[in-house]
Coordinates of C-alpha atoms in Angstrom, one line a residue:
M456 CA 98.6 -8.7 108.3
R457 CA 101.4 -9.7 110.2
N458 CA 102.6 -6.2 110.6
V459 CA 99.1 -5.1 111.8
V460 CA 99.2 -7.8 114.5
L461 CA 102.7 -6.7 115.7
I462 CA 101.5 -3.1 115.9
I463 CA 98.4 -3.8 118.0
L464 CA 100.6 -6.1 120.1
F465 CA 103.2 -3.3 120.7
S466 CA 100.5 -0.8 121.4
A467 CA 98.9 -3.1 123.9
F468 CA 102.3 -3.7 125.5
S469 CA 103.0 0.0 125.7
F470 CA 99.7 0.5 127.5
L471 CA 100.3 -2.2 130.0
N472 CA 103.6 -1.0 130.8
Y473 CA 102.4 2.7 131.5
A474 CA 99.4 1.4 133.3
Q475 CA 101.7 -0.5 135.7
M476 CA 103.6 2.9 136.6
P477 CA 102.2 3.6 140.0
T478 CA 101.1 7.1 141.1
E479 CA 103.4 8.1 143.8
E480 CA 102.9 10.2 146.9
G481 CA 105.6 11.8 148.9
L482 CA 107.5 15.0 149.9
A483 CA 108.8 17.4 147.3
T484 CA 111.4 20.0 147.7
F485 CA 113.0 22.5 145.3
Y486 CA 116.6 23.3 144.3
S487 CA 118.7 25.8 146.2
K488 CA 120.0 28.7 144.2
K489 CA 123.5 27.6 144.1
F490 CA 122.8 24.8 141.8
N491 CA 121.5 27.1 139.1
G492 CA 124.1 26.8 136.1
R493 CA 125.4 23.3 137.2
R494 CA 125.1 20.1 135.1
T495 CA 122.5 17.5 136.2
S496 CA 122.8 13.9 135.9
S497 CA 121.4 13.8 132.5
G498 CA 124.2 16.0 131.2
E499 CA 121.7 19.3 130.8
I500 CA 122.5 22.3 132.7
Y501 CA 120.0 23.2 135.7
R502 CA 118.3 26.5 135.2
H503 CA 115.9 27.5 137.7
T504 CA 113.7 29.0 135.2
K505 CA 112.8 25.7 133.5
L506 CA 110.0 23.3 134.6
T507 CA 112.3 20.5 135.3
A508 CA 112.8 18.0 138.3
A509 CA 115.0 15.2 139.7
H510 CA 113.7 11.8 140.4
P511 CA 115.3 8.7 141.9
S512 CA 114.3 6.3 139.1
L513 CA 112.1 7.7 136.3
P514 CA 113.9 7.8 132.9
F515 CA 115.4 11.2 131.7
G516 CA 113.0 13.1 129.4
T517 CA 110.0 11.6 131.4
D518 CA 107.2 14.4 131.7
V519 CA 105.3 14.2 135.0
L520 CA 102.6 16.0 136.4
V521 CA 103.2 17.0 140.2
T522 CA 100.3 18.1 142.3
N523 CA 100.7 20.0 145.5
L524 CA 98.2 18.3 147.8
S525 CA 97.9 21.1 149.8
N526 CA 96.4 23.5 147.3
N527 CA 95.6 20.8 144.3
K528 CA 97.9 23.1 142.0
S529 CA 99.8 21.2 139.5
V530 CA 102.6 21.6 137.1
I531 CA 104.2 19.4 134.3
V532 CA 108.0 19.0 134.5
K533 CA 110.5 17.1 132.6
I534 CA 112.9 14.6 134.7
N535 CA 116.6 15.6 133.9
D536 CA 118.3 14.9 137.1
R537 CA 118.6 12.3 140.0
C538 CA 117.9 12.6 143.6
S539 CA 118.6 9.9 146.1
P540 CA 115.6 7.6 147.0
R541 CA 115.0 8.9 150.5
K542 CA 111.9 10.5 152.2
I543 CA 112.0 13.3 149.2
K544 CA 110.2 11.9 146.2
I545 CA 111.1 14.6 143.8
D546 CA 113.2 17.9 143.8
L547 CA 111.6 20.6 141.8
S548 CA 113.1 23.4 140.0
R549 CA 112.4 26.8 141.4
A550 CA 110.0 27.7 138.7
A551 CA 108.2 24.6 138.8
A552 CA 108.0 25.1 142.7
A553 CA 106.4 28.5 142.2
K554 CA 104.0 27.1 139.8
I555 CA 102.5 25.0 142.5
D556 CA 103.0 27.6 145.1
M557 CA 105.5 26.0 147.6
I558 CA 108.2 28.4 147.7
A559 CA 107.2 29.6 151.0
A560 CA 106.8 26.2 152.6
G561 CA 110.0 24.7 151.3
V562 CA 108.7 21.2 151.5
Q563 CA 105.3 19.9 150.4
K564 CA 103.5 16.6 150.0
V565 CA 102.8 16.0 146.4
R566 CA 101.3 13.5 143.9
I567 CA 103.4 12.4 141.0
E568 CA 102.1 11.0 137.7
V569 CA 103.6 10.2 134.5
A570 CA 102.2 12.5 132.1
C571 CA 100.4 10.8 129.1
D572 CA 98.9 12.6 126.4
S573 CA 95.4 12.8 128.0
I574 CA 97.0 14.3 131.2
K575 CA 99.0 16.8 129.1
S576 CA 95.9 17.9 127.2
L577 CA 93.8 18.2 130.4
Y578 CA 96.4 20.4 132.1
L579 CA 96.9 22.5 129.1
E580 CA 93.1 23.1 128.7
N581 CA 93.0 24.2 132.5
E582 CA 96.1 26.4 131.9
M583 CA 94.2 28.2 129.2
A584 CA 91.0 28.3 131.4
D585 CA 93.0 29.9 134.1
S586 CA 94.3 32.3 131.6
A587 CA 90.9 33.3 130.3
K588 CA 90.1 34.7 133.7
V589 CA 92.7 37.4 133.6
G590 CA 90.5 40.1 132.2
A591 CA 87.6 39.5 134.7
D592 CA 89.3 39.1 138.2
S593 CA 90.3 42.2 140.3
L594 CA 93.4 40.0 141.4
L595 CA 95.1 38.8 138.2
T596 CA 97.7 35.9 138.5
S597 CA 100.4 35.5 136.2
T598 CA 102.2 32.4 137.6
D599 CA 100.6 30.7 140.7
S600 CA 100.4 33.5 143.2
T601 CA 100.2 33.3 147.0
A602 CA 99.7 37.3 146.9
S603 CA 95.9 36.8 148.0
V604 CA 96.9 34.6 151.2
E605 CA 96.2 36.7 154.2
N606 CA 98.9 37.8 156.6
L607 CA 101.7 37.4 154.2
F608 CA 104.0 40.2 152.7
T609 CA 105.0 40.5 149.0
I610 CA 107.1 42.9 147.1
Q611 CA 105.5 45.5 144.8
V612 CA 107.6 46.0 141.8
A613 CA 105.7 48.5 139.7
S614 CA 102.3 50.0 138.4
V615 CA 101.8 49.9 134.8
A616 CA 99.0 51.1 132.7
S617 CA 98.0 48.1 130.6
L618 CA 97.0 44.7 131.4
K619 CA 99.4 43.2 128.6
N620 CA 102.2 45.0 130.2
A621 CA 101.4 43.9 133.6
K622 CA 101.3 40.2 132.6
K623 CA 104.4 40.5 130.6
L624 CA 106.2 41.9 133.7
A625 CA 104.8 39.3 136.1
D626 CA 105.9 36.4 133.7
K627 CA 109.5 37.9 133.5
L628 CA 109.9 38.3 137.3
N629 CA 108.7 34.7 137.7
E630 CA 111.1 33.3 135.1
T631 CA 113.9 35.7 136.5
Y632 CA 113.6 35.3 140.2
G633 CA 111.9 31.9 140.4
M634 CA 109.1 33.3 142.7
P635 CA 105.3 33.4 142.4
S636 CA 104.1 36.7 140.8
S637 CA 100.8 38.5 140.3
F638 CA 99.2 41.6 139.4
R639 CA 96.2 43.5 140.7
K640 CA 93.7 45.9 138.9
V641 CA 93.2 49.2 140.8
K642 CA 91.7 52.7 140.3
H643 CA 94.0 55.8 141.0
R644 CA 92.6 59.1 140.1
K645 CA 89.8 57.8 137.7
K646 CA 92.8 55.7 136.0
T647 CA 93.0 52.1 135.8
L648 CA 96.4 50.7 136.9
Y649 CA 98.0 47.4 137.3
K650 CA 100.1 47.0 140.3
V651 CA 102.8 44.1 139.9
F652 CA 104.0 42.0 142.7
V653 CA 106.6 39.2 143.2
G654 CA 107.1 36.8 146.2
S655 CA 105.1 35.5 149.1
F656 CA 106.8 35.9 152.7
A657 CA 105.6 34.7 156.1
N658 CA 107.2 37.9 157.6
R659 CA 108.9 41.1 156.5
E660 CA 112.4 39.9 157.5
D661 CA 112.2 37.0 154.8
A662 CA 111.3 39.5 152.1
K663 CA 114.5 41.9 152.7
E664 CA 117.0 39.8 150.9
P665 CA 114.8 39.2 147.7
L666 CA 114.1 43.0 147.8
K667 CA 117.9 43.9 147.6
A668 CA 118.1 41.8 144.5
L669 CA 115.1 43.2 143.0
K670 CA 116.2 46.8 143.6
K671 CA 119.3 46.2 141.4
T672 CA 116.8 46.5 138.4
Y673 CA 113.6 47.7 139.9
R674 CA 114.7 50.6 142.2
T675 CA 111.0 51.6 143.3
A676 CA 110.4 48.1 144.7
F677 CA 109.1 47.8 148.1
I678 CA 107.5 45.5 150.7
I679 CA 103.9 45.5 151.5
A680 CA 101.7 43.4 153.8
N681 CA 98.6 41.9 152.2

């Protein structure tokens, strides 16, 4: 009986402790490319392809839900580094920044919530629902893509014949380059093709450096206007 009481008290304390953790709102940035491969404050190596972040005070290993308040897109990241307690509330990895579509902006106002099990479950359900739309949409998004936004430029990397290969390539591009990627279903000479894109840029000039990097592997890549 005593053990049961202790378990109940411990559970209640844990719930209250979590409930007291406030939801934060503030500015988010993301890591510069030069930090890739460097050691974080937790001792882990920073990788721009991982969904991680730096926060002034949350314990290392804490999962948090970060929501871009300009578009309501969210990502769950693990805290494994520290940033100074200034105007910036959180520094995201490039992959995380791409997931909430803030690469082009550089800085965005976000909401930060500690991700309890219910938040994680809801997030995963939404991710699965988004994935289920892939076969039905004419514009198919692999990560969080900004390719459909008007007056932006993107880079077309390839055209492939299968939906599976298009999604696989788009995921690979996002993981490798830390930029949003997408693919679009098109008809060409009575055949179905999937054009694969990466990046979202305010002007053609901004796309030139990423294009150089892409051409080392994808020689036929080129810049297009949306």
